[in-house]
Amino acid sequence: MEIRVLQNILEANDQAAEENRRRLAETKVAALNLISAPGAGKTSLLEKVIPLLRARYQVGVLEGDIATTRDAERIGALGVPVIQLLTNGGCHLEAALVARGLAELPLEGLDLVFIENVGNIACPAEFDLGEAAKVGVLSVTEGHDKPAKYPLLFHELKALVLNKVDLLEHTDFDMDVFLSDFRAINATAPLIQVSCRTGQGLEEFAGWVELTIQQAQADG
Amino acid sequence: MHELGIAQALVEQVEAVRVAHGGRPVLAVGVRIGSWRLVVKESLEFYYEAITRGTALEGSRLEVETVEATARCRRCGGEFRVEGSLLVCPDCGSLGADLLSGQELDLVSVELED
C-alpha cells in the first residue's frame, strides 16, 4: 500500500522558523543569520561592527558553536547580551535551538539580533532560522571559487561581506572570476568589501545593517 | 554533511505516517530532491540506513528522485536547464536568473506492507 504525502522534509524546522519570525516581528527586532566557513571572520566582524551600531541601537547576539563558549566570551566582552547555543556536534543551527536562545534574550529592549551560525557553508544554508536575512562572510584567503562550489548558500544571501581584503595582494584570489560567478548565482545581494584589521568597509556594512533594522521597525 | 539533518527530519516524518496508518511495516520511502540542494544521494542513503537500524523502519528502501534545476532568465525570459552551479542564460548570456525548480526537498510517498 502506497501512501502519497508530499511534505517538505524540513517542514518541522520551517514551522519553528516561522514562529521565530513572528516573535521577532512582534517585538520589532531584526535578526541576521551570519554564515561562513570556520575562520572567515564572523566573530571579528561582530566585534568591529557592534560598537558602530551601539550608539543608536540595542544589539543582542546568539552564538552558535559546536563545543566551546570562546566566541560568546569575546562578544560578551563588548557588554551586549549574548546567549551561547551549543549544537553538541551538530554542524548548523536549527530553528528550535534559536527559539530557546531568543527566549533568553531581552527581546523587548532590542533592535537587532545577530545569529552567528556554526562555521560551515554547506548545511546552514538549508535551515531557515526565522531571520530577516542571511548574511555571508567569505574571506579572500578561502579562494574565489567558493560561490560556484556552494551555490545554494550564495543564492540565499541578502548580503555578502568579503573579508580580509587587506590580504588580497598576497593571495591568488581572482576578483573578476569571483564577481562574475557570484553575480551569476545572486544578481542582487550587495557585496561589501571589508577588512576587520584595517577597518575598511565596516561603516558600509554597519549602514546596510541599519537599513535592515529600519525595515524591521517599519514592518513590525 | 547536511544529509544527516535531512535524514533525521525525514525519519520523523516517515515514522509519523507509519503510526498514522496502523503501525504497519514500511517497505519503501520516496523522496524528491532538487539538484540545487547539493544533497549527496549516497550520503543520504548511508545516514538513513544508519539511523533506522534497530527501529521500526529498519530495512526500508529509500528511493531518491533527483529533480533537475531549471531557471528563467531575468532579461530575455527564456527558460533553461541549469548546467553546474551558475545561473547564466544560454540564449542571451546574461547573469542572474530565477530558479524554477531544483530546490525541492520533499517526502512524496511511503509504501507500507499490505
Coordinates of C-alpha atoms in Angstrom, one line a residue:
Chain A
M1 CA 0.0 0.0 0.0
E2 CA 1.5 3.3 -1.1
I3 CA 0.7 6.5 0.9
R4 CA 1.2 9.7 -1.1
V5 CA 2.3 12.5 1.2
L6 CA 4.2 15.4 -0.5
Q7 CA 5.6 17.1 2.5
N8 CA 8.7 19.3 2.8
I9 CA 11.3 17.2 4.7
L10 CA 12.4 20.2 6.7
E11 CA 8.8 21.3 7.5
A12 CA 9.2 21.0 11.3
N13 CA 12.2 23.3 11.1
D14 CA 10.4 25.7 8.8
Q15 CA 7.4 25.9 11.2
A16 CA 9.7 26.6 14.2
A17 CA 11.4 29.3 12.0
E18 CA 8.1 30.9 11.2
E19 CA 7.3 31.0 14.9
N20 CA 10.7 32.8 15.5
R21 CA 9.9 35.2 12.7
R22 CA 6.5 36.0 14.2
R23 CA 8.1 36.6 17.7
L24 CA 10.8 38.9 16.1
A25 CA 8.2 40.9 14.2
E26 CA 6.1 41.3 17.3
T27 CA 9.0 42.9 19.1
K28 CA 10.2 44.7 16.0
V29 CA 13.6 43.1 16.2
A30 CA 15.7 42.5 13.0
A31 CA 17.6 39.2 13.0
L32 CA 20.6 38.5 10.8
N33 CA 21.9 34.9 10.3
L34 CA 25.6 35.1 9.8
I35 CA 27.1 32.2 7.8
S36 CA 30.7 31.5 6.8
A37 CA 33.3 28.8 6.9
P38 CA 35.4 28.5 10.1
G39 CA 37.9 31.3 10.3
A40 CA 36.4 33.7 7.8
G41 CA 35.9 36.3 10.5
K42 CA 32.3 36.2 11.7
T43 CA 33.2 36.9 15.3
S44 CA 35.8 39.5 14.4
L45 CA 33.2 41.2 12.2
L46 CA 30.7 41.3 15.1
E47 CA 33.4 42.7 17.4
K48 CA 34.1 45.5 15.0
V49 CA 30.5 46.3 13.8
I50 CA 28.6 46.1 17.1
P51 CA 30.5 49.2 18.6
L52 CA 29.5 51.1 15.5
L53 CA 25.8 50.2 15.9
R54 CA 25.6 50.6 19.7
A55 CA 25.3 54.4 19.8
R56 CA 21.8 54.1 18.2
Y57 CA 20.7 50.5 18.6
Q58 CA 20.4 47.8 21.2
V59 CA 22.1 44.7 19.9
G60 CA 21.9 41.1 21.1
V61 CA 23.8 38.0 19.9
L62 CA 23.2 34.3 19.7
E63 CA 26.5 32.5 19.3
G64 CA 26.3 29.1 17.6
D65 CA 29.2 26.8 18.3
I66 CA 29.8 23.1 18.3
A67 CA 31.5 22.8 21.6
T68 CA 33.1 25.9 23.2
T69 CA 32.0 29.2 24.7
R70 CA 35.0 31.1 23.4
D71 CA 33.1 33.2 20.9
A72 CA 30.4 34.1 23.4
E73 CA 33.2 35.3 25.8
R74 CA 34.6 37.5 23.0
I75 CA 31.2 39.0 22.3
G76 CA 30.3 39.2 26.0
A77 CA 33.4 41.5 26.5
L78 CA 31.6 44.1 24.3
G79 CA 28.9 44.4 27.0
V80 CA 26.0 43.2 24.9
P81 CA 23.6 40.4 25.9
V82 CA 24.9 37.1 24.3
I83 CA 23.5 33.6 24.6
Q84 CA 25.6 30.6 23.7
L85 CA 23.9 28.0 21.5
L86 CA 25.8 24.7 21.7
T87 CA 24.9 22.2 19.0
N88 CA 26.9 19.4 20.6
G89 CA 28.4 18.2 17.4
G90 CA 25.7 19.5 15.1
C91 CA 27.2 21.3 12.0
H92 CA 24.5 24.0 11.8
L93 CA 21.9 25.8 13.9
E94 CA 18.2 24.8 13.7
A95 CA 15.2 27.0 14.4
A96 CA 14.1 25.2 17.6
L97 CA 17.5 25.9 19.2
V98 CA 17.4 29.5 18.1
A99 CA 13.9 29.8 19.7
R100 CA 15.4 28.8 23.0
G101 CA 18.1 31.4 22.6
L102 CA 15.6 34.1 21.7
A103 CA 13.6 33.3 24.8
E104 CA 16.7 34.0 26.9
L105 CA 17.4 37.4 25.3
P106 CA 15.6 40.6 26.4
L107 CA 13.9 41.0 23.0
E108 CA 11.6 43.8 24.1
G109 CA 14.5 46.1 24.6
L110 CA 16.5 45.1 21.4
D111 CA 16.6 46.3 17.9
L112 CA 18.8 43.7 16.4
V113 CA 19.9 40.1 17.0
F114 CA 22.9 38.7 15.2
I115 CA 22.8 34.9 15.0
E116 CA 26.3 33.6 14.4
N117 CA 25.8 30.2 12.8
V118 CA 28.3 27.3 13.2
G119 CA 31.3 27.7 10.9
N120 CA 30.2 25.8 7.7
I121 CA 29.0 26.9 4.3
A122 CA 27.0 23.9 3.3
C123 CA 24.5 22.9 6.0
P124 CA 23.4 26.2 7.5
A125 CA 22.1 27.3 4.0
E126 CA 19.4 24.6 4.3
F127 CA 17.9 25.6 7.7
D128 CA 15.7 28.7 8.0
L129 CA 16.0 30.2 11.5
G130 CA 13.3 32.9 11.1
E131 CA 15.9 35.6 10.3
A132 CA 15.2 38.7 8.2
A133 CA 18.3 37.9 6.1
K134 CA 21.1 35.5 5.7
V135 CA 24.5 37.3 5.5
G136 CA 27.5 35.5 4.2
V137 CA 31.1 36.2 5.2
L138 CA 33.8 35.0 2.8
S139 CA 37.5 35.7 3.3
V140 CA 39.7 36.2 0.4
T141 CA 42.1 33.5 1.7
E142 CA 39.4 30.9 1.1
G143 CA 39.6 31.4 -2.7
H144 CA 37.5 32.9 -5.4
D145 CA 35.8 29.6 -6.3
K146 CA 33.5 29.4 -3.2
P147 CA 30.3 30.8 -4.8
A148 CA 30.5 28.3 -7.7
K149 CA 31.2 25.4 -5.2
Y150 CA 28.4 26.3 -2.7
P151 CA 25.7 27.9 -4.9
L152 CA 22.8 27.3 -2.6
L153 CA 24.3 29.4 0.2
F154 CA 25.4 32.2 -2.1
H155 CA 22.0 32.2 -3.8
E156 CA 20.2 32.6 -0.4
L157 CA 22.3 35.5 0.8
K158 CA 20.8 39.0 1.1
A159 CA 24.3 40.5 1.6
L160 CA 27.9 39.2 1.3
V161 CA 30.8 40.5 3.2
L162 CA 34.1 39.8 1.6
N163 CA 36.6 39.9 4.5
K164 CA 40.4 40.2 4.8
V165 CA 40.6 42.3 1.6
D166 CA 43.8 43.8 3.1
L167 CA 45.4 40.4 2.2
L168 CA 44.3 40.4 -1.4
E169 CA 47.7 41.2 -2.9
H170 CA 49.2 38.2 -1.0
T171 CA 46.7 35.7 -2.5
D172 CA 45.7 34.3 -5.8
F173 CA 42.1 35.4 -5.3
D174 CA 40.8 36.3 -8.8
M175 CA 38.3 39.2 -8.2
D176 CA 36.9 39.1 -11.8
V177 CA 36.1 35.4 -11.7
F178 CA 34.7 35.8 -8.2
L179 CA 32.4 38.7 -9.2
S180 CA 31.1 37.0 -12.3
D181 CA 30.4 33.7 -10.5
F182 CA 28.8 35.5 -7.6
R183 CA 26.6 37.6 -9.9
A184 CA 25.6 34.5 -11.9
I185 CA 24.3 33.0 -8.7
N186 CA 23.0 36.1 -6.9
A187 CA 22.2 39.1 -9.0
T188 CA 21.0 41.5 -6.3
A189 CA 22.8 41.0 -2.9
P190 CA 25.2 43.8 -2.1
L191 CA 28.8 42.8 -1.9
I192 CA 30.7 44.7 0.9
Q193 CA 34.5 44.5 0.9
V194 CA 35.8 44.6 4.4
S195 CA 39.0 44.3 6.4
C196 CA 38.4 43.7 10.1
R197 CA 42.1 44.5 10.7
T198 CA 42.2 47.9 8.9
G199 CA 38.6 48.9 9.4
Q200 CA 37.9 49.2 5.6
G201 CA 34.2 48.7 4.7
L202 CA 33.0 48.4 8.3
E203 CA 30.9 51.6 8.1
E204 CA 29.4 50.4 4.9
F205 CA 28.4 47.1 6.5
A206 CA 27.0 49.0 9.5
G207 CA 25.0 51.1 7.1
W208 CA 23.5 48.0 5.4
V209 CA 22.6 46.5 8.9
E210 CA 21.0 49.8 9.8
L211 CA 18.7 49.6 6.8
T212 CA 17.7 46.1 7.8
I213 CA 16.8 47.4 11.3
Q214 CA 14.8 50.2 9.9
Q215 CA 13.0 47.8 7.6
A216 CA 12.1 45.5 10.6
Q217 CA 10.8 48.5 12.6
A218 CA 8.7 49.7 9.7
D219 CA 7.2 46.2 9.1
G220 CA 6.8 45.2 12.7
Chain B
M1 CA 27.3 16.8 5.8
H2 CA 23.8 18.3 5.8
E3 CA 22.5 14.8 4.8
L4 CA 22.4 13.7 8.5
G5 CA 20.0 16.5 9.5
I6 CA 17.8 15.8 6.4
A7 CA 17.8 12.1 7.2
Q8 CA 16.7 12.7 10.8
A9 CA 13.9 15.0 9.8
L10 CA 12.8 12.5 7.1
V11 CA 12.8 9.6 9.5
E12 CA 10.5 11.5 11.9
Q13 CA 8.0 12.2 9.1
V14 CA 8.0 8.6 7.9
E15 CA 7.5 7.4 11.4
A16 CA 4.5 9.7 11.8
V17 CA 3.0 8.3 8.5
R18 CA 3.6 4.7 9.7
V19 CA 2.0 5.3 13.1
A20 CA -1.0 7.1 11.4
H21 CA -1.6 4.0 9.3
G22 CA -1.8 1.4 11.9
G23 CA 1.9 0.9 12.5
R24 CA 2.4 -1.4 9.5
P25 CA 6.0 -2.1 8.4
V26 CA 7.5 0.3 6.0
L27 CA 8.8 -1.1 2.7
A28 CA 9.9 1.9 0.8
V29 CA 10.2 5.7 1.2
G30 CA 10.1 8.0 -1.8
V31 CA 11.8 11.4 -1.7
R32 CA 12.2 14.1 -4.4
I33 CA 15.3 16.3 -4.1
G34 CA 16.3 19.2 -6.4
S35 CA 19.9 19.1 -7.8
W36 CA 20.5 22.7 -6.5
R37 CA 20.2 21.3 -2.9
L38 CA 23.6 19.5 -3.4
V39 CA 22.4 16.5 -1.4
V40 CA 24.7 13.6 -2.0
K41 CA 22.3 10.6 -2.6
E42 CA 24.8 8.0 -1.3
S43 CA 25.4 10.0 1.8
L44 CA 21.6 10.4 2.5
E45 CA 21.1 6.7 2.0
F46 CA 24.0 5.9 4.3
Y47 CA 22.6 8.1 7.1
Y48 CA 19.1 6.8 6.5
E49 CA 20.2 3.2 6.9
A50 CA 22.3 4.1 9.9
I51 CA 19.7 5.9 11.9
T52 CA 16.8 3.5 11.1
R53 CA 18.8 0.5 12.3
G54 CA 17.1 -1.1 15.3
T55 CA 13.9 0.9 14.7
A56 CA 10.6 0.0 13.1
L57 CA 12.0 1.5 9.8
E58 CA 15.0 -0.8 9.6
G59 CA 15.3 -2.4 6.2
S60 CA 13.0 0.0 4.4
R61 CA 14.2 1.2 1.0
L62 CA 15.0 4.8 0.3
E63 CA 14.1 5.9 -3.2
V64 CA 15.6 9.2 -4.2
E65 CA 14.3 11.0 -7.3
T66 CA 16.5 13.9 -8.4
V67 CA 14.9 17.0 -9.9
E68 CA 16.9 19.0 -12.4
A69 CA 17.4 22.6 -11.8
T70 CA 15.7 24.9 -14.3
A71 CA 15.6 28.7 -14.3
R72 CA 14.1 31.7 -16.1
C73 CA 16.3 34.5 -17.4
R74 CA 15.5 37.9 -15.9
R75 CA 16.4 39.6 -19.2
C76 CA 15.0 37.6 -22.1
G77 CA 12.6 35.5 -20.1
G78 CA 13.9 32.3 -21.7
E79 CA 13.7 29.1 -19.6
F80 CA 16.7 26.8 -19.4
R81 CA 18.2 23.8 -17.6
V82 CA 20.9 24.9 -15.2
E83 CA 24.3 23.3 -16.0
G84 CA 26.6 23.3 -13.0
S85 CA 26.1 25.9 -10.4
L86 CA 26.0 29.2 -12.3
L87 CA 22.7 30.8 -13.5
V88 CA 23.8 32.0 -16.9
C89 CA 21.3 32.2 -19.7
P90 CA 22.4 30.1 -22.6
D91 CA 20.4 32.3 -25.0
C92 CA 21.4 35.9 -24.2
G93 CA 24.3 35.2 -21.8
S94 CA 23.1 37.4 -19.0
L95 CA 23.8 36.6 -15.4
G96 CA 21.2 36.1 -12.6
A97 CA 18.1 34.1 -13.4
D98 CA 15.2 32.9 -11.1
L99 CA 15.2 29.3 -10.2
L100 CA 12.1 27.4 -11.3
S101 CA 13.0 24.0 -10.0
G102 CA 15.9 22.4 -8.3
Q103 CA 15.2 23.3 -4.7
E104 CA 12.8 20.5 -3.9
L105 CA 13.3 18.6 -0.7
D106 CA 10.1 16.6 -0.3
L107 CA 8.9 13.3 1.1
V108 CA 6.5 12.1 -1.6
S109 CA 5.4 8.6 -0.7
V110 CA 5.6 5.9 1.9
E111 CA 5.0 2.3 0.9
L112 CA 3.6 0.1 3.7
E113 CA 3.1 -3.6 3.9
D114 CA -0.4 -4.5 2.8

